[in-house]
Coordinates of C-alpha atoms in Angstrom, one line a residue:
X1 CA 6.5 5.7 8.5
X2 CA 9.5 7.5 9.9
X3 CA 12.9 8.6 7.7
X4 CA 15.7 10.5 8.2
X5 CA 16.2 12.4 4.8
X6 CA 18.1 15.0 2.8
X7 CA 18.4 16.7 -0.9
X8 CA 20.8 17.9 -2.1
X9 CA 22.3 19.7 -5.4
X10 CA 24.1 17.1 -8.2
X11 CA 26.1 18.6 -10.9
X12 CA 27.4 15.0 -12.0
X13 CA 24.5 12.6 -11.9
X14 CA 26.9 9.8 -13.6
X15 CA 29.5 10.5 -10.7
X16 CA 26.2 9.8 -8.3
X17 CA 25.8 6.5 -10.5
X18 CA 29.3 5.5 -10.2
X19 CA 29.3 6.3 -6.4
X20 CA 26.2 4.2 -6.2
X21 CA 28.4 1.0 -7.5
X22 CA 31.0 1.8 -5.1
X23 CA 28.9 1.8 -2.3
X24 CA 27.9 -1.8 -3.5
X25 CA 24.1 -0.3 -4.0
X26 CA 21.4 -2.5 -5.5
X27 CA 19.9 -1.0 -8.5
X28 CA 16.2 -0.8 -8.0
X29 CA 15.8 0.8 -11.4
X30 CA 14.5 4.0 -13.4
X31 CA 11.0 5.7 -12.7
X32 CA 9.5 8.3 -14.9
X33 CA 7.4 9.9 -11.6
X34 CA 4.7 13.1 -11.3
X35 CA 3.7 14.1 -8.8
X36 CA 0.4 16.2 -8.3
X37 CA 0.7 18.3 -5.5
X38 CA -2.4 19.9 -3.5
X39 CA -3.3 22.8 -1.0
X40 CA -2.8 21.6 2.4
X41 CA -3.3 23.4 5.6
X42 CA -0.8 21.5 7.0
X43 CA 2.2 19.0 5.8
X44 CA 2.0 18.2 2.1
X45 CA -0.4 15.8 0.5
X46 CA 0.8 14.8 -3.5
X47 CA -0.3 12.2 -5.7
X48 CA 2.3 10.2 -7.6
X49 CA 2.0 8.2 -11.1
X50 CA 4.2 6.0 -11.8
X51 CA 5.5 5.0 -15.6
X52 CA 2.2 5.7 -16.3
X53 CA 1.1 2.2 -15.1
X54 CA 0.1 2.9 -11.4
X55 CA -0.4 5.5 -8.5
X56 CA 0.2 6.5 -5.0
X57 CA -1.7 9.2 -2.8
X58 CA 1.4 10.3 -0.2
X59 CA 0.5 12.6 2.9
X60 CA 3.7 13.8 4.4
X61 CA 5.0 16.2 7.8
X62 CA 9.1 17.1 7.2
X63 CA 11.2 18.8 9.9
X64 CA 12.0 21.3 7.3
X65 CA 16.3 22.4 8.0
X66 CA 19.6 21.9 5.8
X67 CA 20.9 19.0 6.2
X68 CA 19.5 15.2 7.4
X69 CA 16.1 15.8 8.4
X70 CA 12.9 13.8 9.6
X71 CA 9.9 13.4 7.8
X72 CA 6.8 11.0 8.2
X73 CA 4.8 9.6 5.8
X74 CA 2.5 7.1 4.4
X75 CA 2.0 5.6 0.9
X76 CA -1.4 4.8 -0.2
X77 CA -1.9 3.0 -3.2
X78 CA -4.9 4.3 -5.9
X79 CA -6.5 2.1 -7.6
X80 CA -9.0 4.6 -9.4
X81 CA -6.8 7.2 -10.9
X82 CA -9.3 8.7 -12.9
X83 CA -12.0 9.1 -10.3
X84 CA -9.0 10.0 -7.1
X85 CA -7.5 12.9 -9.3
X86 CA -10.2 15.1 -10.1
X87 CA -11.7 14.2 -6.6
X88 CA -9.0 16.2 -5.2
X89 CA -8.1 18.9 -7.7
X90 CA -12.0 19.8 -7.1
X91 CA -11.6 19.4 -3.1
X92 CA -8.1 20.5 -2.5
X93 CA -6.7 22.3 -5.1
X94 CA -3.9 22.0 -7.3
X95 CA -0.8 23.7 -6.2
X96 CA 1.9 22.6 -9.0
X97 CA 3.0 19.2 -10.6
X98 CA 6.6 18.1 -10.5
X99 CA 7.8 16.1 -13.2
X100 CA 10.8 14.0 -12.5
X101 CA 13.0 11.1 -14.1
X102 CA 14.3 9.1 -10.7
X103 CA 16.7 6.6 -10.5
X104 CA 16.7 4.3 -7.8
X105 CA 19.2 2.4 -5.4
X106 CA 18.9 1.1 -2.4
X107 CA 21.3 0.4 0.3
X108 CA 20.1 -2.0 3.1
X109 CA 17.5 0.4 4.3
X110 CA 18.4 4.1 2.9
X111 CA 17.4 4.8 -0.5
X112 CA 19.7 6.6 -3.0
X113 CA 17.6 8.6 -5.5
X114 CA 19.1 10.2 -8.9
X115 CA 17.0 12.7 -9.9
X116 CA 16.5 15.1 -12.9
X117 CA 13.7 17.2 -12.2
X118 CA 11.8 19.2 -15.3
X119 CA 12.7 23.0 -14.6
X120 CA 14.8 22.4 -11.7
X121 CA 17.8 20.1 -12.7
X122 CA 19.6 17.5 -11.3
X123 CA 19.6 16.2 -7.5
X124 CA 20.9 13.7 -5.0
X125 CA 18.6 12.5 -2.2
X126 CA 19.1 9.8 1.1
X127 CA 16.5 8.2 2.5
X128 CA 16.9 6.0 5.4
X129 CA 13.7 4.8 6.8
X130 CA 13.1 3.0 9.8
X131 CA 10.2 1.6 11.5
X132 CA 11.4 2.4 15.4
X133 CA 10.6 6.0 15.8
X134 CA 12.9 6.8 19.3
X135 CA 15.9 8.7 19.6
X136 CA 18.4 6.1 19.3
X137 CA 16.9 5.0 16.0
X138 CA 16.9 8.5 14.7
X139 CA 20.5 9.0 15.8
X140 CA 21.8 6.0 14.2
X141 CA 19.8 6.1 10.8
X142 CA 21.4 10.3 10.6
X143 CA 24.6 8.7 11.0
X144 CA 23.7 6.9 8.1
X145 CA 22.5 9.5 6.2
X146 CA 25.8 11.8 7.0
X147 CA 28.5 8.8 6.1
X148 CA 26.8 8.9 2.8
X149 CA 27.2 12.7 2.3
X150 CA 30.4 12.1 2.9
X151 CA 30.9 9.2 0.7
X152 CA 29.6 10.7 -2.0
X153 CA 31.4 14.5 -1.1
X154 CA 28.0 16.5 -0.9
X155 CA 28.8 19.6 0.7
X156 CA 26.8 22.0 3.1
X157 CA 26.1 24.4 0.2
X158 CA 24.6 21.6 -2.1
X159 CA 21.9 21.0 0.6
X160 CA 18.5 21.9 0.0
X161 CA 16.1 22.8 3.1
X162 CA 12.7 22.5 1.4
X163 CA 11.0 20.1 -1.4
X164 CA 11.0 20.4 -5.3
X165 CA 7.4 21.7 -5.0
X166 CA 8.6 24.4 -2.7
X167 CA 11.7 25.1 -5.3
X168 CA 9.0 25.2 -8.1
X169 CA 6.6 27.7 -6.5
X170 CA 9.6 29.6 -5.5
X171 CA 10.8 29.9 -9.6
X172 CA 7.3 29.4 -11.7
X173 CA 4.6 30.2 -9.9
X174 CA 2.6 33.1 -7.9
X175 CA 0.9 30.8 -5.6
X176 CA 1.1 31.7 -1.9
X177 CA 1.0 27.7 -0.1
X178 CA -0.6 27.8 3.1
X179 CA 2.1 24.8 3.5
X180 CA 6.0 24.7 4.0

């Protein structure tokens, strides 16, 4: 599945929040996520848990730049967490976890995620996915994407170009990733 996406910086997460009402956002709720990533030789490949209570295995390709940028993915639900997990630490490799509280809205198709990530702090993402993958499409859903920048005054420095994972590898770890 297609999406136009970017991350970005937030120093005032209950500014975000407020911005969120504004925007006339539904409220989708709060997710304690972590996600397991693993060594790749190409794309990224993590597995998510959920509060605790459920799982998703989520192979993804990004057009890695600052600013909106395309990604495709696919979410597969896991049923057997505690046969899948070790069944690819032992196959892939572990590469790092990221542990993150998320807040959710959504705004007819974009998702607006509030998120404080352990060791990395607190961030701002847009998410507008789409099912049409042609130029047009992409085109309209980065429009999108930018009037909420500027709706919610993120700026070009606050853009990130990379995922947590990379930001964590980057700060806590000397693992070289095969991956961007």
């Amino acid at each position: 599945m297609p999406n136009i996406e970017i991350k970005a910086r937030c120093s005032d997460i209950n500014r975000a929040r407020d911005i969120c009402r504004s925007q006339h956002t539904q409220h989708v709720g709060l997710l304690h996520q972590v996600d397991t990533y693993y060594a790749t030789k190409h794309g990224r490949l993590k597995l998510r848990e959920i509060n605790g209570e459920q799982a998703q295995l989520i192979p993804y390709l990004k057009d890695y730049q600052t600013g909106p940028m395309r990604s495709q993915f696919s979410v597969i639900p896991v049923t057997e967490l505690s046969i899948v997990k070790p069944l690819l630490e032992q196959l892939l490799g572990v590469i790092g976890v990221i542990d993150k509280q998320r807040e959710v809205f959504l705004l007819d198709n974009v998702r607006v995620h509030l998120d404080n990530v352990d060791n990395l702090g607190s961030f701002i993402e847009f998410e507008a996915v789409y099912d049409s993958d042609d130029a047009l499409t992409r085109q309209q859903e980065t429009a999108k994407v930018r009037a909420l920048m500027q709706a919610f005054s993120i700026r070009e420095a606050d853009l990130l170009d990379r995922s947590y994972i990379d930001y964590w590898l980057m700060e806590y770890a000397n693992v070289t990733s095969s991956s961007p």
